[in-house]
Short mmCIF file of C-alpha atoms in Angstrom, two decimals:
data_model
loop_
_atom_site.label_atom_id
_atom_site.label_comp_id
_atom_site.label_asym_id
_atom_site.label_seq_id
_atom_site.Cartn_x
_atom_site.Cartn_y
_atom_site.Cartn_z
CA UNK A 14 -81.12 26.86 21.39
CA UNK A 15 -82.86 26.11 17.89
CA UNK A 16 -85.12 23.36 18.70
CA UNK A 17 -86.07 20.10 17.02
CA UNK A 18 -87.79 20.92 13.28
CA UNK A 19 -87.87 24.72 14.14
CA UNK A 20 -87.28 25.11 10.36
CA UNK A 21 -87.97 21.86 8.64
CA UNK A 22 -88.91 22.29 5.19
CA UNK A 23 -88.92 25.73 4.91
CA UNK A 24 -87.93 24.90 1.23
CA UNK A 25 -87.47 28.58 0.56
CA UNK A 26 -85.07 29.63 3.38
CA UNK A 27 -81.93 30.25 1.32
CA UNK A 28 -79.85 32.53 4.15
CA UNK A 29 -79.36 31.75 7.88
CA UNK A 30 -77.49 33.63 10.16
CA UNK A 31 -76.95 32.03 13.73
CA UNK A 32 -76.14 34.48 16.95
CA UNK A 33 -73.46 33.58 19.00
CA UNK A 34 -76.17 33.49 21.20
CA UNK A 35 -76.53 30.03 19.91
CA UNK A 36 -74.81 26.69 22.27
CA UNK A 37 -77.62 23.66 20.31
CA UNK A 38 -78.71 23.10 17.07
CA UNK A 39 -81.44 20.75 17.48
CA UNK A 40 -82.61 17.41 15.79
CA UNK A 41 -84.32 18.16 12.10
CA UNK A 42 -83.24 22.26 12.98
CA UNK A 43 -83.11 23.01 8.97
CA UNK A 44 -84.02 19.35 7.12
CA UNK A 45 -85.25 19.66 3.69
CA UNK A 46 -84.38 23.44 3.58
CA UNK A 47 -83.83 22.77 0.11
CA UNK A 48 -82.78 26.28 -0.75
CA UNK A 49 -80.37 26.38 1.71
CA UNK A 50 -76.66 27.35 0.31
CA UNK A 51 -74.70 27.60 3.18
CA UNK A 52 -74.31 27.42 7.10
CA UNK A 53 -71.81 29.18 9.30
CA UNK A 54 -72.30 27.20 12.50
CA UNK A 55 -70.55 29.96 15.46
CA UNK A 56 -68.11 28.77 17.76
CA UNK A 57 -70.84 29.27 20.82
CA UNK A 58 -72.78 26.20 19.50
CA UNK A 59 -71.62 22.68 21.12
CA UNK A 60 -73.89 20.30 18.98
CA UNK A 61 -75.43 19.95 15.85
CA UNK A 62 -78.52 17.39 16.50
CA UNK A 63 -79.64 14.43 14.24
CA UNK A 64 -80.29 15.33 10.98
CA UNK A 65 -80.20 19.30 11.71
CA UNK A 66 -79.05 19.75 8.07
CA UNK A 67 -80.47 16.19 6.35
CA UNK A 68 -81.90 16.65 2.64
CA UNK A 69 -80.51 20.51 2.68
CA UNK A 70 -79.65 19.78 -1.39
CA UNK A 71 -78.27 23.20 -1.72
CA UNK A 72 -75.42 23.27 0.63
CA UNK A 73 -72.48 23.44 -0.75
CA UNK A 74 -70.74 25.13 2.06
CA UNK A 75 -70.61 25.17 6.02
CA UNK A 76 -68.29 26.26 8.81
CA UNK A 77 -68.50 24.13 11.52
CA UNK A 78 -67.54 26.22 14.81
CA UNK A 79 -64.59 25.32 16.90
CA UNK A 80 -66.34 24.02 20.44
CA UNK A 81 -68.70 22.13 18.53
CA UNK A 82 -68.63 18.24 20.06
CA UNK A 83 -70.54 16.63 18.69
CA UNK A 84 -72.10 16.18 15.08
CA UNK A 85 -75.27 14.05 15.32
CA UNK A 86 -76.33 10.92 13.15
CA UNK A 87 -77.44 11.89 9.80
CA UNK A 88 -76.49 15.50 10.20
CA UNK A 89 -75.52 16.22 7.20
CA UNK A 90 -77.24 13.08 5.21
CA UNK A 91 -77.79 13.93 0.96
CA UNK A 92 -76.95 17.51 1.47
CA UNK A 93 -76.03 16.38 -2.37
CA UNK A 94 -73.81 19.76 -3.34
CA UNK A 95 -71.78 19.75 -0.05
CA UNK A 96 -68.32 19.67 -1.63
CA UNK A 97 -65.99 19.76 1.22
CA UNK A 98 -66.08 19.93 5.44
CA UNK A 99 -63.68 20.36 7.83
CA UNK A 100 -64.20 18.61 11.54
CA UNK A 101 -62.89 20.64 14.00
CA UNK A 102 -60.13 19.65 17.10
CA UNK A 103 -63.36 20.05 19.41
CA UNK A 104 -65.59 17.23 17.78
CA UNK A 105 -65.44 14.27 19.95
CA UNK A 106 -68.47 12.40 18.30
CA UNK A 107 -69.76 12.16 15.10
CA UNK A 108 -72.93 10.01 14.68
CA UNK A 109 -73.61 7.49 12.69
CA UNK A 110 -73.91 8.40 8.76
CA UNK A 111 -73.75 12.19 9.17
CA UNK A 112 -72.42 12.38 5.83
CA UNK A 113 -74.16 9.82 3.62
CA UNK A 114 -75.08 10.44 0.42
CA UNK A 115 -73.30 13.43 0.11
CA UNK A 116 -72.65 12.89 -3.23
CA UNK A 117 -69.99 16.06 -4.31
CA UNK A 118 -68.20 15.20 -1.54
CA UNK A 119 -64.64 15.04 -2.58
CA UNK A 120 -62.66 15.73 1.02
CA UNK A 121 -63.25 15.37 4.53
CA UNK A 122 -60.88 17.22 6.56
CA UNK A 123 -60.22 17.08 10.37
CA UNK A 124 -58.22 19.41 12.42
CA UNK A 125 -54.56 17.99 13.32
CA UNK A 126 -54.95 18.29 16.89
CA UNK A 127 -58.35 16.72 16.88
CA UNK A 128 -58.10 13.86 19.43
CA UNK A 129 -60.64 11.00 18.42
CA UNK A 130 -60.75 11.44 14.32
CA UNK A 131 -57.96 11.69 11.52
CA UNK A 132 -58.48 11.99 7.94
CA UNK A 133 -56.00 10.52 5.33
CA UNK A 134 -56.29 11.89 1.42
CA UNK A 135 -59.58 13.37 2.51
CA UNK A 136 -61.02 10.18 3.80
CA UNK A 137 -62.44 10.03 7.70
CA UNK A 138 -61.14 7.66 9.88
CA UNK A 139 -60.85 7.24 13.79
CA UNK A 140 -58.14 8.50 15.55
CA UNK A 141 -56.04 5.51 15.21
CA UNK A 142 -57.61 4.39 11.47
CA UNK A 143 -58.77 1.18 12.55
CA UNK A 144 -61.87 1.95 11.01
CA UNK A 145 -62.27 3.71 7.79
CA UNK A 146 -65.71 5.85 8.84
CA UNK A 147 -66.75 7.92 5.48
CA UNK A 148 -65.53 8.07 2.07
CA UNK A 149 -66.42 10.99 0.11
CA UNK A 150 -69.11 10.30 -2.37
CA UNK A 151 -67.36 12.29 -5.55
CA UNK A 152 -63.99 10.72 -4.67
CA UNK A 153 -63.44 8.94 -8.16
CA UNK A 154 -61.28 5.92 -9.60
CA UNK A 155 -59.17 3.36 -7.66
CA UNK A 156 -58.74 3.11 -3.35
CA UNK A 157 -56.43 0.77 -1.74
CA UNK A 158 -57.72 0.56 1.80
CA UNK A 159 -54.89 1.10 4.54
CA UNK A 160 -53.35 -1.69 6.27
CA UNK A 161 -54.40 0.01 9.64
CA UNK A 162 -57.70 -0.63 8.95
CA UNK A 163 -59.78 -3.35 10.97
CA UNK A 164 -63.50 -2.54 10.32
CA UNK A 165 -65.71 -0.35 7.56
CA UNK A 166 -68.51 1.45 9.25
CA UNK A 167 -72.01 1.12 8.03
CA UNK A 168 -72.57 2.76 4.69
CA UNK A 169 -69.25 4.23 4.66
CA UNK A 170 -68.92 4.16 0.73
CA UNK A 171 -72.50 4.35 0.34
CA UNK A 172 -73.54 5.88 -3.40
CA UNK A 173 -69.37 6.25 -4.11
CA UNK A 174 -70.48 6.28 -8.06
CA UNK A 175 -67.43 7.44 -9.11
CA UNK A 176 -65.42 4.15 -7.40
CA UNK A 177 -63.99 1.79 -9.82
CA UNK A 178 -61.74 -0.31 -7.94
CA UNK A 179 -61.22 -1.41 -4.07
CA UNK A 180 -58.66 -3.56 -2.04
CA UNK A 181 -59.08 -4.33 0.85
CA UNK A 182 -56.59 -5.96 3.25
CA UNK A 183 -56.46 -8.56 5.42
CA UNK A 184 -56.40 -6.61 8.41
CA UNK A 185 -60.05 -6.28 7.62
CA UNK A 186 -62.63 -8.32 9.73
CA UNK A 187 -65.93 -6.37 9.84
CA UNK A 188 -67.59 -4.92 6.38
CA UNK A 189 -70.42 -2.45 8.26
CA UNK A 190 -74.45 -2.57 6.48
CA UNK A 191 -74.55 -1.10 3.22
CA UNK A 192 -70.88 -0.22 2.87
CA UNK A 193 -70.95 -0.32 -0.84
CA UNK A 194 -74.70 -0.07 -1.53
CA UNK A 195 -74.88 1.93 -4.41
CA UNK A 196 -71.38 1.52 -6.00
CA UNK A 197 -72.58 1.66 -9.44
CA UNK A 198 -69.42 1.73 -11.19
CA UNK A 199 -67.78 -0.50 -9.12
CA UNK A 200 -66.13 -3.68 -11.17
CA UNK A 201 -63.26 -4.92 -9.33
CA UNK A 202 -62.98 -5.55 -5.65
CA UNK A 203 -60.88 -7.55 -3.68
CA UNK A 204 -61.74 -9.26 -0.29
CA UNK A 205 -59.62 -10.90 2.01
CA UNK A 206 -60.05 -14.24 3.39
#
């Protein structure tokens, strides 16, 4: 195991390499490794712990093993050059704002046979996309928010910038804390009743 803040804010730590010794990457493992470019988490690690990777503003790539289950909240909060992730078939939980504020974020992908999350034009949903769960902060221009949807998760298009324009439809009843905070080019919106 890496435990809780082994290597917080070793700002200069720019290379890791994890054994496949490795099953648990703990809370605040690497936060504010600033230097940090990427992270190739091995397929013998299960979880990724709150905010193992939070503030990492280097990262612009990780691999994200195949038996990992479960991403923690805030794991991967304003790693601010992270431009693309794939979820695994294996993740059955993903905590609450892992990827906020991940501003080049332009896709979110999840593996097909990945029983609990689905991702549509990059976007990350639930399985069934009742809830729309995390847009990616460099996504630009328009979104028209699928009918499917029922509920936007807390700060799910937190610091979108590049947003212009959002419908949503009336098969929305719950707007989540923050869910647009930080929209600053955000002019048109429409709400249902």
């Amino acid at each position: 195991n890496i435990g809780n803040s082994l290597f917080s804010g070793c700002n200069r730590l720019a290379n890791i390499a994890i054994p496949n010794s490795v099953t648990s990457i703990g809370n605040s493992a690497f936060s504010d490794c600033t230097s940090l470019a990427s992270a190739t988490i091995p397929n013998s690690v299960t979880s990724i712990g709150d905010g193992a990777f939070y503030q990492c503003t280097s990262l612009t790539n990780v691999a994200i093993g195949t038996n990992v289950t479960s991403i923690g909240e805030e794991a991967f909060r304003d790693c601010i050059g992270l431009t693309s992730v794939i979820i695994p078939g294996s993740v059955t939980g993903i905590g609450n704002e892992a990827f906020r504020d991940c501003t080049s974020l332009t896709a979110i992908a999840v593996d097909a046979l990945n029983p609990f999350y689905a991702t549509l034009n990059g976007i990350l949903f639930n399985k069934s996309q009742t809830t729309l769960i995390q847009y990616p902060g460099a996504k630009a221009g328009s979104y028209i928010i699928p009918n499917s949807v029922t509920a936007i998760d807390n700060y799910a298009f937190y610091n979108c910038t590049n947003l212009t324009s959002v419908t949503i439809p009336d098969s929305v009843t719950n707007i989540g804390d923050g869910a647009f905070l930080g929209c600053t080019n955000l002019t048109n919106i429409t709400i249902p009743d």
